[in-house]
Coordinates of C-alpha atoms and ligand atoms in Angstrom, one line a residue:
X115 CA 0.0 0.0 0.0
X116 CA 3.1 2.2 0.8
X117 CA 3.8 2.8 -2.8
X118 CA 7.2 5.3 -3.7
X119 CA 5.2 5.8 -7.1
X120 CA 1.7 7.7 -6.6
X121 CA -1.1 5.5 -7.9
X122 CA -2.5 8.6 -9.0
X123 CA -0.7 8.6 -12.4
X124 CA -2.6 12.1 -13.5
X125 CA -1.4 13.6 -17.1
X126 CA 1.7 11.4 -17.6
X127 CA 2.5 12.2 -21.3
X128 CA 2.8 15.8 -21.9
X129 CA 3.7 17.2 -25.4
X130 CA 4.2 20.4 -26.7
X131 CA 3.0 20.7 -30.3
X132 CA 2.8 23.9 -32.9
X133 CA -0.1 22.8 -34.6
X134 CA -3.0 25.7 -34.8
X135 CA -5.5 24.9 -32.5
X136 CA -8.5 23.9 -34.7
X137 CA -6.1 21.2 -36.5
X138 CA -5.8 19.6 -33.1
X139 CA -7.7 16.1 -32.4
X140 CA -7.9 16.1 -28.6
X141 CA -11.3 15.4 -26.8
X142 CA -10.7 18.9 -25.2
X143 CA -9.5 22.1 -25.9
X144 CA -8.5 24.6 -22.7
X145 CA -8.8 28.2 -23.5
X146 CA -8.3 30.5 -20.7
X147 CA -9.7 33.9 -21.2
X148 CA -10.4 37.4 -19.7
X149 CA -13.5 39.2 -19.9
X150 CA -11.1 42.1 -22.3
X151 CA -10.4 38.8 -24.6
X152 CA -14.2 37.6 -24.2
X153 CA -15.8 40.6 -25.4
X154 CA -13.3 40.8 -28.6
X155 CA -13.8 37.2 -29.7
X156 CA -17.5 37.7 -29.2
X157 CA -17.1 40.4 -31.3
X158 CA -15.1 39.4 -34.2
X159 CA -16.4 37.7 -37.5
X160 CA -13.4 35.4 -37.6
X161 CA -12.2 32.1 -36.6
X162 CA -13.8 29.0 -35.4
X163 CA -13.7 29.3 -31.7
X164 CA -15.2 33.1 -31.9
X165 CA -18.2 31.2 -33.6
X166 CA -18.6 29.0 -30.4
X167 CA -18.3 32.0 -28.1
X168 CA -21.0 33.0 -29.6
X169 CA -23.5 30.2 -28.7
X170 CA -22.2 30.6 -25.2
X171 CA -23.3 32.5 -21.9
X172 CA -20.0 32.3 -20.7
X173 CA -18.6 35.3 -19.0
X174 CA -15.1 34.8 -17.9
X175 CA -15.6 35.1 -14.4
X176 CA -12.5 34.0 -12.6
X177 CA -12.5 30.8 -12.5
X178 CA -16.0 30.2 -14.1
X179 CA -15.9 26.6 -16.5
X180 CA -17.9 26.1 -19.3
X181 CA -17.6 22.9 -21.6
X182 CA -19.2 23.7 -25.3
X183 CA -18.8 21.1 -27.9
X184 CA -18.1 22.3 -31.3
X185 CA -21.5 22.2 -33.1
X186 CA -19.7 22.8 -36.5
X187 CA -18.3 19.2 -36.3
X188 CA -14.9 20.6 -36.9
X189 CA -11.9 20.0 -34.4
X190 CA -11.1 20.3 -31.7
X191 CA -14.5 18.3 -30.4
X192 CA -15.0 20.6 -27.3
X193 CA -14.6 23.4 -25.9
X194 CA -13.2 23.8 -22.6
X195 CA -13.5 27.8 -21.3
X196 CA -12.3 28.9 -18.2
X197 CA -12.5 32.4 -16.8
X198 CA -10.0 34.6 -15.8
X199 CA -11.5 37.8 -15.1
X200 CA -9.8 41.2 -15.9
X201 CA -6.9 41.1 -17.4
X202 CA -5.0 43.6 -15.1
X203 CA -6.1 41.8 -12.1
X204 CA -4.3 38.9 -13.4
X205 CA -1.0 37.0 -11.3
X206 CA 0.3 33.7 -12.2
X207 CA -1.0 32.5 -9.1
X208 CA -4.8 33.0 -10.1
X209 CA -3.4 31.5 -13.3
X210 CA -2.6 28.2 -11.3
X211 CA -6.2 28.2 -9.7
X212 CA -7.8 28.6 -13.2
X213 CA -6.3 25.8 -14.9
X214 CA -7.0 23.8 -11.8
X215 CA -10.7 24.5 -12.4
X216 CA -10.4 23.4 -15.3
X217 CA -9.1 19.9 -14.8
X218 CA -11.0 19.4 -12.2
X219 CA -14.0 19.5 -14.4
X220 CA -12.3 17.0 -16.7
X221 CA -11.4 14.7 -13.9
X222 CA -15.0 13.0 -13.8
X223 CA -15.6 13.0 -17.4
X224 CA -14.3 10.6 -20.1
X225 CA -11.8 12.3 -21.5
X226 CA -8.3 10.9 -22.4
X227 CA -6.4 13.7 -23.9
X228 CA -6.8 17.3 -23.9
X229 CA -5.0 20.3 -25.4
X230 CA -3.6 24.0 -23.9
X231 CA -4.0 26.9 -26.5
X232 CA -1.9 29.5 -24.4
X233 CA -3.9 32.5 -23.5
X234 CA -2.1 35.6 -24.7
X235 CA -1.2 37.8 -21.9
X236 CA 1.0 39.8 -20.4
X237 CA 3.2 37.6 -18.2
X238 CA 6.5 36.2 -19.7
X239 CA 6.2 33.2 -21.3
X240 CA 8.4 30.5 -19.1
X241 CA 6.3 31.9 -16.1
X242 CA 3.3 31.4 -17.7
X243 CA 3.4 27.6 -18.9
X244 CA 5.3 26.5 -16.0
X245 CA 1.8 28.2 -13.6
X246 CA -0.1 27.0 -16.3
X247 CA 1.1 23.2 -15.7
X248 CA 1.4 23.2 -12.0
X249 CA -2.3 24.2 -11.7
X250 CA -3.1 21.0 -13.9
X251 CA -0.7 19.1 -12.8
X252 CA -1.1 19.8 -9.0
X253 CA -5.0 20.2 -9.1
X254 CA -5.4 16.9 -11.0
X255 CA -4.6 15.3 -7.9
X256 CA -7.2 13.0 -5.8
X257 CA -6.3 10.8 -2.8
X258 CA -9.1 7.9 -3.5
X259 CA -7.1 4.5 -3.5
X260 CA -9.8 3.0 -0.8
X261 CA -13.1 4.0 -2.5
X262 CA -14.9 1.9 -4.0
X263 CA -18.3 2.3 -4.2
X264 CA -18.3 5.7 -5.8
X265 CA -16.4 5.7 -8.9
X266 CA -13.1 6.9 -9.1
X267 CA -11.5 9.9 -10.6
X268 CA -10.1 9.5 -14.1
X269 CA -6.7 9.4 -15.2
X270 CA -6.3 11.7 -18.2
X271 CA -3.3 10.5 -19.4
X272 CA -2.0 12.9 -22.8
X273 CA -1.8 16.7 -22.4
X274 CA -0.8 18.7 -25.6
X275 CA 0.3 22.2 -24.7
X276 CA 0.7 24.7 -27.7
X277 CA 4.3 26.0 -27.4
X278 CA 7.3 26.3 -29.2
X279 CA 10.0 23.1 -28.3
X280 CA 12.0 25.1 -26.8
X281 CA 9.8 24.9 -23.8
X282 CA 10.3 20.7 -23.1
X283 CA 13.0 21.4 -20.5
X284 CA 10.8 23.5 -18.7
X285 CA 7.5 21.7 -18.8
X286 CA 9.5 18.2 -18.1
X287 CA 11.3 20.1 -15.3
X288 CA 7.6 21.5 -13.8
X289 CA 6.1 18.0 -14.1
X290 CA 8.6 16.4 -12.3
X291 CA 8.6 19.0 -9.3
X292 CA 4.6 18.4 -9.6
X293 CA 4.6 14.6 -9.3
X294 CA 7.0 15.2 -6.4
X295 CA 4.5 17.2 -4.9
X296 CA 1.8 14.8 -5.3
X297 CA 3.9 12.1 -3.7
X298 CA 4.1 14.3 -0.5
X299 CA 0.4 14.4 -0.3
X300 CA 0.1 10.8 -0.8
X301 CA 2.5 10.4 2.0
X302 CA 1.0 12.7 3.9
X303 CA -2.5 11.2 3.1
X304 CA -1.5 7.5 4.5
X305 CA -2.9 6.2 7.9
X306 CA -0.6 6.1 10.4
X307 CA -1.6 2.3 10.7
X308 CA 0.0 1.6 7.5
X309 CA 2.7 4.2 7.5
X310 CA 5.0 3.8 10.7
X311 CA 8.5 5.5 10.7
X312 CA 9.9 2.2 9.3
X313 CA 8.3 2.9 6.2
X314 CA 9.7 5.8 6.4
X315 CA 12.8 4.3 6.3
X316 CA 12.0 2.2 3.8
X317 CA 10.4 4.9 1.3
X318 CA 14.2 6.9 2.5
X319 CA 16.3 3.9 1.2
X320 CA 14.5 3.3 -2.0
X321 CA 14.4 6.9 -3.1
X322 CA 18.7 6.9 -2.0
X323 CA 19.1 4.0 -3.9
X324 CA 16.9 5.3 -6.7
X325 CA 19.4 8.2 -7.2
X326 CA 22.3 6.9 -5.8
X327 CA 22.4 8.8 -2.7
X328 CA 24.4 7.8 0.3
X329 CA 22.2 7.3 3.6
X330 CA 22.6 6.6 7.0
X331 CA 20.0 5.4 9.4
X332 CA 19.8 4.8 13.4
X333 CA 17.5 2.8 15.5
X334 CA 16.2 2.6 18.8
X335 CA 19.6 1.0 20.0
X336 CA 21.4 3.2 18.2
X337 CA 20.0 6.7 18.9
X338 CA 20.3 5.5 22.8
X339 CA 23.3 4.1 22.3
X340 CA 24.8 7.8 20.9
X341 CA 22.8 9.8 23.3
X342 CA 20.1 10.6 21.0
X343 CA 17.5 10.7 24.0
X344 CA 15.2 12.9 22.7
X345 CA 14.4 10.9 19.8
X346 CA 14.4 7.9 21.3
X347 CA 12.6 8.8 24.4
X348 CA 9.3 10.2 22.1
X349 CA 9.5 7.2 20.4
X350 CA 9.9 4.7 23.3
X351 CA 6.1 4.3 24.0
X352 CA 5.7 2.5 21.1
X353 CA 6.4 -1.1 19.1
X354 CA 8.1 0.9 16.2
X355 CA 11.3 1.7 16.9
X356 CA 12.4 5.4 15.8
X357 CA 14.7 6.6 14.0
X358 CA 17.1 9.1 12.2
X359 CA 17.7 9.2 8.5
X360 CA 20.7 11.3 6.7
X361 CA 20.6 11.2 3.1
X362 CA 23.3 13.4 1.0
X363 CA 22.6 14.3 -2.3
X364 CA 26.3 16.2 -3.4
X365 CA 25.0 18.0 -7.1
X366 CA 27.7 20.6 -6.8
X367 CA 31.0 18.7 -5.9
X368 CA 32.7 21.7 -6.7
X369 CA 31.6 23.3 -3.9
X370 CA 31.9 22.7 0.1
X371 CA 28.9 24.8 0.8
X372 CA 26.2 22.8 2.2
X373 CA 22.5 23.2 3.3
X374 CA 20.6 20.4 6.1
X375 CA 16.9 20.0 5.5
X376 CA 15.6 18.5 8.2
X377 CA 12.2 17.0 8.4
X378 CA 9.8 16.1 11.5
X379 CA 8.6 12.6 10.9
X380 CA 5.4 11.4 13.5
X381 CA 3.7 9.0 11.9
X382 CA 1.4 9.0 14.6
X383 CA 1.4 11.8 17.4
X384 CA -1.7 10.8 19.7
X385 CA 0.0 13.4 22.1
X386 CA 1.7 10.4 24.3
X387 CA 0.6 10.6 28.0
X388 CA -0.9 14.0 27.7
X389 CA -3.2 12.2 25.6
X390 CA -4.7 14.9 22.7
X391 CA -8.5 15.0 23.0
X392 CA -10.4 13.5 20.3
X393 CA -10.5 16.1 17.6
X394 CA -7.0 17.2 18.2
X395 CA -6.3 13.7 17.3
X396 CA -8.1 13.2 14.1
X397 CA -5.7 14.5 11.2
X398 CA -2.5 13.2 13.1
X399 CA -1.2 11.3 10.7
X400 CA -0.6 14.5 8.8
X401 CA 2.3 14.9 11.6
X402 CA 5.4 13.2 9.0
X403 CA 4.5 16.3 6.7
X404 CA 7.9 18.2 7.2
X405 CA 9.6 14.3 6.9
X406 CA 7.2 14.1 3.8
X407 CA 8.5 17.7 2.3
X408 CA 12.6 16.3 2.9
X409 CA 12.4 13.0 1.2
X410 CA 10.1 14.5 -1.7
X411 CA 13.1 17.4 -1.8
X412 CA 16.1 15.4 -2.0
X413 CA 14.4 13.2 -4.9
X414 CA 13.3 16.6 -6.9
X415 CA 17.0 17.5 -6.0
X416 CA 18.4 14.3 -7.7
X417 CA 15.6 14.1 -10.7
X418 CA 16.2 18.1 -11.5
X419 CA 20.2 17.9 -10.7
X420 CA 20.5 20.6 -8.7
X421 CA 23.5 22.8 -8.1
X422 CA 23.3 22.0 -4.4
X423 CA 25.0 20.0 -1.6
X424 CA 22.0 19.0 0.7
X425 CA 21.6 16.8 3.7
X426 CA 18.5 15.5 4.3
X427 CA 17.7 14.6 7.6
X428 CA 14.2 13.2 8.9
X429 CA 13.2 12.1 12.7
X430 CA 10.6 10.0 12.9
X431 CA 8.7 8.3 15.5
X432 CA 5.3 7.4 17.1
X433 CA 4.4 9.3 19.8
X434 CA 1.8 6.8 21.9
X435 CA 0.3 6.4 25.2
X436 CA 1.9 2.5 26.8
X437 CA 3.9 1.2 29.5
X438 CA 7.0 2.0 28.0
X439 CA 6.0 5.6 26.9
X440 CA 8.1 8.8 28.4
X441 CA 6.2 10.7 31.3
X442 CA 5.5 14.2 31.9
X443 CA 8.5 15.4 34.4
X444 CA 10.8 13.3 32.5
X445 CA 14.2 15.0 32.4
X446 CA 16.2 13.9 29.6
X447 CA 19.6 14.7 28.0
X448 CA 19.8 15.6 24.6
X449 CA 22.7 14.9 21.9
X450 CA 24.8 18.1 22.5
X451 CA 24.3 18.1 26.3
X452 CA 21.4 20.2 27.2
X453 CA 18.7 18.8 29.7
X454 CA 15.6 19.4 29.3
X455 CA 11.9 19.0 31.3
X456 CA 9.2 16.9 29.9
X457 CA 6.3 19.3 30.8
X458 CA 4.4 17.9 28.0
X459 CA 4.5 14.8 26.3
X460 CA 2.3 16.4 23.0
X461 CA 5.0 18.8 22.8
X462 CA 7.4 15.9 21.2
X463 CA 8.4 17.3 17.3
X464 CA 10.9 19.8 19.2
X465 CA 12.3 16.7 20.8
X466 CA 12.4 15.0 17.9
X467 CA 13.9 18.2 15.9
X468 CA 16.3 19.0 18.8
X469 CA 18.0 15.9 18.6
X470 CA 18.3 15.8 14.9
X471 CA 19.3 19.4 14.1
X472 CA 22.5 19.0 17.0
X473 CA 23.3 15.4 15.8
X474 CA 23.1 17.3 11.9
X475 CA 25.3 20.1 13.3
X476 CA 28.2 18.3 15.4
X477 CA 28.2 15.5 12.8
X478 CA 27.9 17.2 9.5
X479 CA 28.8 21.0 10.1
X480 CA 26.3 22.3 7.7
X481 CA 26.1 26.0 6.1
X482 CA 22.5 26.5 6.7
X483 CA 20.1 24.4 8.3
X484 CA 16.3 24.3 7.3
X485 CA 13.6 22.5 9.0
X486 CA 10.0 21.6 8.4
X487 CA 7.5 20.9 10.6
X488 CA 4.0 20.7 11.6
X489 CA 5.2 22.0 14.7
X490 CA 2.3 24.3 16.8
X491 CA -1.3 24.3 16.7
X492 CA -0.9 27.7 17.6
X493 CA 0.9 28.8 14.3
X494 CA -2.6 28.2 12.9
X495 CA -4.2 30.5 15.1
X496 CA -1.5 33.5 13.9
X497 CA -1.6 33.0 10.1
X498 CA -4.4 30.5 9.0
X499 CA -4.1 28.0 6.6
X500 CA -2.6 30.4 4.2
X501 CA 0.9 31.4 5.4
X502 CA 3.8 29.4 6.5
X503 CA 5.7 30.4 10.1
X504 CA 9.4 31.6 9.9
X505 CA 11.8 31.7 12.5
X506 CA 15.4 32.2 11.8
X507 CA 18.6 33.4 13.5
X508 CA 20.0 34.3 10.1
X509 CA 18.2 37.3 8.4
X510 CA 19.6 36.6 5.1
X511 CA 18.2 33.1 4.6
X512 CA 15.3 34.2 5.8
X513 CA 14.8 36.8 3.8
X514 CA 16.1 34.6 0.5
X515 CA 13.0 32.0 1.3
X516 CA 10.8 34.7 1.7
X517 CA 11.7 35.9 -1.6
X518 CA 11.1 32.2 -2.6
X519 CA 8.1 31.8 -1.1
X520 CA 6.4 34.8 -3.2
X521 CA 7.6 33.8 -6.5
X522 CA 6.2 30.1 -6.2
X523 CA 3.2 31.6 -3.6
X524 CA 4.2 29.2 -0.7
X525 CA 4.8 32.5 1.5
X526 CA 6.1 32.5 4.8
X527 CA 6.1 35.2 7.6
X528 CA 9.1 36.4 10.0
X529 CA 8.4 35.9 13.5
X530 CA 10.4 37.4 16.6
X531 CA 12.5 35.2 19.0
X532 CA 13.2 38.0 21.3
X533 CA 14.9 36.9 24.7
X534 CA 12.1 37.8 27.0
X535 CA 10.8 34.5 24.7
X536 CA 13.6 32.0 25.6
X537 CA 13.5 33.0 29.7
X538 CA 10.2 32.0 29.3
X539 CA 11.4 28.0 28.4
X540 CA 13.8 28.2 31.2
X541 CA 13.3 25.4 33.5
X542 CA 14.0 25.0 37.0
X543 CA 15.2 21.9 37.0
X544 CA 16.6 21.3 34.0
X545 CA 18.2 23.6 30.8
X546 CA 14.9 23.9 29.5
X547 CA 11.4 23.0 29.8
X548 CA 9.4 21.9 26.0
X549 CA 6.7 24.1 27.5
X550 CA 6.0 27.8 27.9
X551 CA 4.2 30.1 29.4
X552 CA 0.2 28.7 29.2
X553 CA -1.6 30.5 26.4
X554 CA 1.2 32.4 24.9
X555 CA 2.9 32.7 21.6
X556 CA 2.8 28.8 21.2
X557 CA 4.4 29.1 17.5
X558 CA 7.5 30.9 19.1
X559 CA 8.6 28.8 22.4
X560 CA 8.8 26.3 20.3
X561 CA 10.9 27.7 18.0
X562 CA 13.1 29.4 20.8
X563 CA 13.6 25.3 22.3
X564 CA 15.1 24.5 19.0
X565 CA 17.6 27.5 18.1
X566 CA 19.9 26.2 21.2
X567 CA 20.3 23.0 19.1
X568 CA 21.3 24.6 15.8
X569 CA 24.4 25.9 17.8
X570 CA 25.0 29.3 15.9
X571 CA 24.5 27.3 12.5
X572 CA 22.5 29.6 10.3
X573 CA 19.1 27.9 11.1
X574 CA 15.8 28.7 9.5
X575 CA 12.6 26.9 11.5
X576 CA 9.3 26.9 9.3
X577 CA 6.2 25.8 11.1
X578 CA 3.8 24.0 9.1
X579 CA 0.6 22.9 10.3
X580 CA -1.6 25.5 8.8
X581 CA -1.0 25.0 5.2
X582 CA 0.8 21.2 5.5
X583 CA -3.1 19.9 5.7
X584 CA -6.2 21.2 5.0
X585 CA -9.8 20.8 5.8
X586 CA -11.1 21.8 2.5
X587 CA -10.1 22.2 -0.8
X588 CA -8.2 25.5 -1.8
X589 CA -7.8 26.4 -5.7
X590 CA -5.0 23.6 -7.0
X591 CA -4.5 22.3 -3.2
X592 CA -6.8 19.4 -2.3
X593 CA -8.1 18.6 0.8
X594 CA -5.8 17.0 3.1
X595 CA -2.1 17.0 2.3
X596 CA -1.0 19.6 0.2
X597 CA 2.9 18.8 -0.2
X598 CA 3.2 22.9 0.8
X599 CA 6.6 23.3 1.4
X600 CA 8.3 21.6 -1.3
X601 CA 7.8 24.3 -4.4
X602 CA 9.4 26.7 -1.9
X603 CA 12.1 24.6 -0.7
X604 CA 12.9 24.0 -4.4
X605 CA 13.0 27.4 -5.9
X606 CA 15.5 28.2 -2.5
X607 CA 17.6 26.3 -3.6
X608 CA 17.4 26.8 -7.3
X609 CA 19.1 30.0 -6.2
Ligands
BES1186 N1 1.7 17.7 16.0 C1 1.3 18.7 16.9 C2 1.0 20.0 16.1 C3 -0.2 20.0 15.2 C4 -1.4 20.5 15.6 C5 -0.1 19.4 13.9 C6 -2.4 20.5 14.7 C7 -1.1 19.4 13.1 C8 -2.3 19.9 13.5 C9 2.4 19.0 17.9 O1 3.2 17.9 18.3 C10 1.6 19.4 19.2 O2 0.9 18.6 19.7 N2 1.8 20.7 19.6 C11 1.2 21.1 20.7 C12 2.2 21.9 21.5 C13 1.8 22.2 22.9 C14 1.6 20.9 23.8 C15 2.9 23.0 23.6 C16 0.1 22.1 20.3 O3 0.2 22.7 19.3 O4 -1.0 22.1 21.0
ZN1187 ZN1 2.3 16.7 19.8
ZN1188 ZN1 3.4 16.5 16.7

């Protein structure tokens, strides 16, 4: 069930093609137009597809669908219009959310092929097929392996887009980054009853050897063994061992610089002893997302060949209620030395992090560390589901993925880690306590916890949980994982 390949296939076979558009014999054509562009078709006396305007009531609202079939019996056999409102109000993000209306209309029909005539606007043109491809490629996806009594969604397997050739780099390059993405969700989207952090494991080792990547991974025995007691300690309440995964991908052996991702990995949180109540518990399994986001990375890293030396780290665990499971007043010691107060078993991914950001620093010396994680409940209550939190102790990484994070709209926001912050962590009877102050700025103690661990690496700390998973579907993001994190992370280090 734990596939490395998404059974959702999608658009597979994408071609470019400089045939005119009425020569074309796909079930489908996709036109995307503005209301400016509406009106002038409507208007003129010319060409085929003005004559199907025509017969239409379509009105280019953003976003709005309409699919005519071509009455004159002539090609292409439909028809399929999608709005995109003024012109001038246009961004390639609202171009992303139109194409994904469109496909999502094609996912339940019978189609097999369709074909993109480009609109003609004002964007340049690599930005605009690359948007124009994610939001297909991205909101063609559906997470339905285990229903079966209503039918499933359709692959559409050929996509033509109209484009010169010299655009096959690009749109191979985009649809590799957006089955990537996919895969995240998928990841994301597996029970934690199928997806422990063995599998983990398992989906890290077949993705290393995939791409020949070297890759390191420690147990239970070992993390205790090396003083990882953090990692261990979350994950001791339960039959599946934990455990830490390095994977180096080296694209730029020229260079010694180096950047760690490192990824939080619960396959389960169910908060441990301080059990979560019942619908804190629900979406849980969407607690692996930042481990998710790393292992999809380091493959887009190999596929694309990127210029970059990157570690990938991931921690994973189970954090469960049992006899064996670490207790509230627990006082462990982590890898570099610090001790720290369990007031909180639920507060476990800064253990887990902890651990693997000092074992990543001491053992791999790293120029910039990055981690991902669906770290604080509370990040949600700051920023929503639409904005990804930042903490950093290095203002030029963080201002180089917020730069990222506008172009490819995964944006992220600066938060303060001001000192009056880290006394509040203090502990009395240990270094520090995973807990703060009840009720306050949730996002940022735990981001204060970690930057200790990072040692005065540059370290950038991006909380997750608000757009890692979502309750609804948003535009090309479906409901439940989204694989947010990973465009970002990419174009970051495109840089
Ligand atoms: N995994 C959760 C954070 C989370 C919340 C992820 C909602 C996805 C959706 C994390 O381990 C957690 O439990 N955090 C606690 C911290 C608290 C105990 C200090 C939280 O946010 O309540
Ligand atoms: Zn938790
Ligand atoms: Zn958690």
């Amino acid at each position: 069930m734990y596939t490395e390949k998404s059974e959702n296939m999608g658009i597979q076979n994408i071609k470019l093609s400089q045939e005119k558009y009425d020569n074309m014999d796909s079930d489908v054509l996709i036109c995307a137009l503005t209301k400016e562009k509406l009106a002038e078709m409507r208007k003129s006396d010319s060409g085929e597809m003005s004559k199907v305007l025509k017969a239409t009531l379509f009105r280019a609202e953003f976003c709005e669908t309409d699919l005519v079939p071509n009455i004159h019996d002539k090609k292409p056999k439909r028809y399929l219009f999608v709005g995109l409102d003024e012109g001038a109000k246009l961004d390639l993000e609202k171009i992303r959310k139109a194409y994904a209306a469109a496909i999502r209309l094609l996912k339940f029909s019978q189609v097999n092929d369709f074909t993109v005539l480009l609109p003609d606007l004002k964007f340049e043109k690599h930005g605009l097929i690359k948007a124009i491809v994610e939001g297909l490629l991205l909101g063609d996806y559906h997470f339905d392996r285990y229903k079966t009594l209503e039918p499933r969604a359709k692959e559409i397997r050929n996509m033509t887009v109209l484009a010169e050739s010299k655009y096959k780099e690009l749109v191979e390059e985009t649809q590799k980054l957006c089955n990537n993405v996919n895969l995240v969700r998928d990841w994301v989207n597996e029970s934690g009853s199928i997806e422990h952090p063995e599998e983990i494991v398992e989906m890290s080792k077949s993705i290393a050897d995939a791409n020949k990547l070297k890759i390191k991974i420690l147990d239970a025995s070992e993390l205790k063994e090396q003083g990882l007691n953090l990692i261990y300690s979350v994950g001791k309440g339960s039959k599946h061992s934990p455990y830490l995964i390095i994977m180096e991908y080296n694209g730029n052996p020229d260079s010694k610089e180096r950047i760690a991702v490192i990824g939080k990995g619960l396959t389960f949180d169910s908060g441990g002893m301080n059990l979560k109540p019942e619908t804190a518990m629900q979406d849980m399994k969407c607690d692996m997302a930042g481990a998710a986001t790393v292992l999809g990375l380091v493959k887009t890293a190999a596929e694309l060949r990127l210029k970059k030396n990157i570690i990938a780290v991931i921690g994973t665990a189970e954090n469960m209620i049992g006899p064996d499971a670490y207790k509230p007043g627990d006082i462990l010691k982590s890898y570099n030395g610090i001790t720290v107060e369990v007031a909180n078993t639920d507060a476990e991914g800064r253990l887990v992090l902890a651990d693997a950001i000092s074992y990543t620093v001491r053992n791999y010396k790293p120029d910039l560390i990055i981690d991902l994680a669906t770290l604080t409940g509370a990040v949600v209550v700051a920023l929503g589901v639409h904005t990804i939190g930042m903490f950093s102790n290095d203002s030029k990484a963080a201002q180089l993925l917020e730069d990222a994070g506008k172009k490819v709209y995964e944006r992220v926001w600066s938060f303060p880690m001001f000192q009056e912050y880290k006394d509040d962590i203090k502990s009395e009877i240990a270094d520090l306590r995973n807990l703060g102050p009840k009720g306050q700025a949730g996002s940022i103690n735990g981001a204060v916890f970690l930057e200790p661990f990072a040692e005065n690496t540059p370290w950038v700390h991006l909380d997750i949980v608000g757009v890692a998973f979502l309750d609804k579907e948003r535009g090309y993001l479906p409901k439940g994982g989204t694989g947010t994190g990973l465009r970002l992370l990419v174009e970051f280090l495109k840089k």
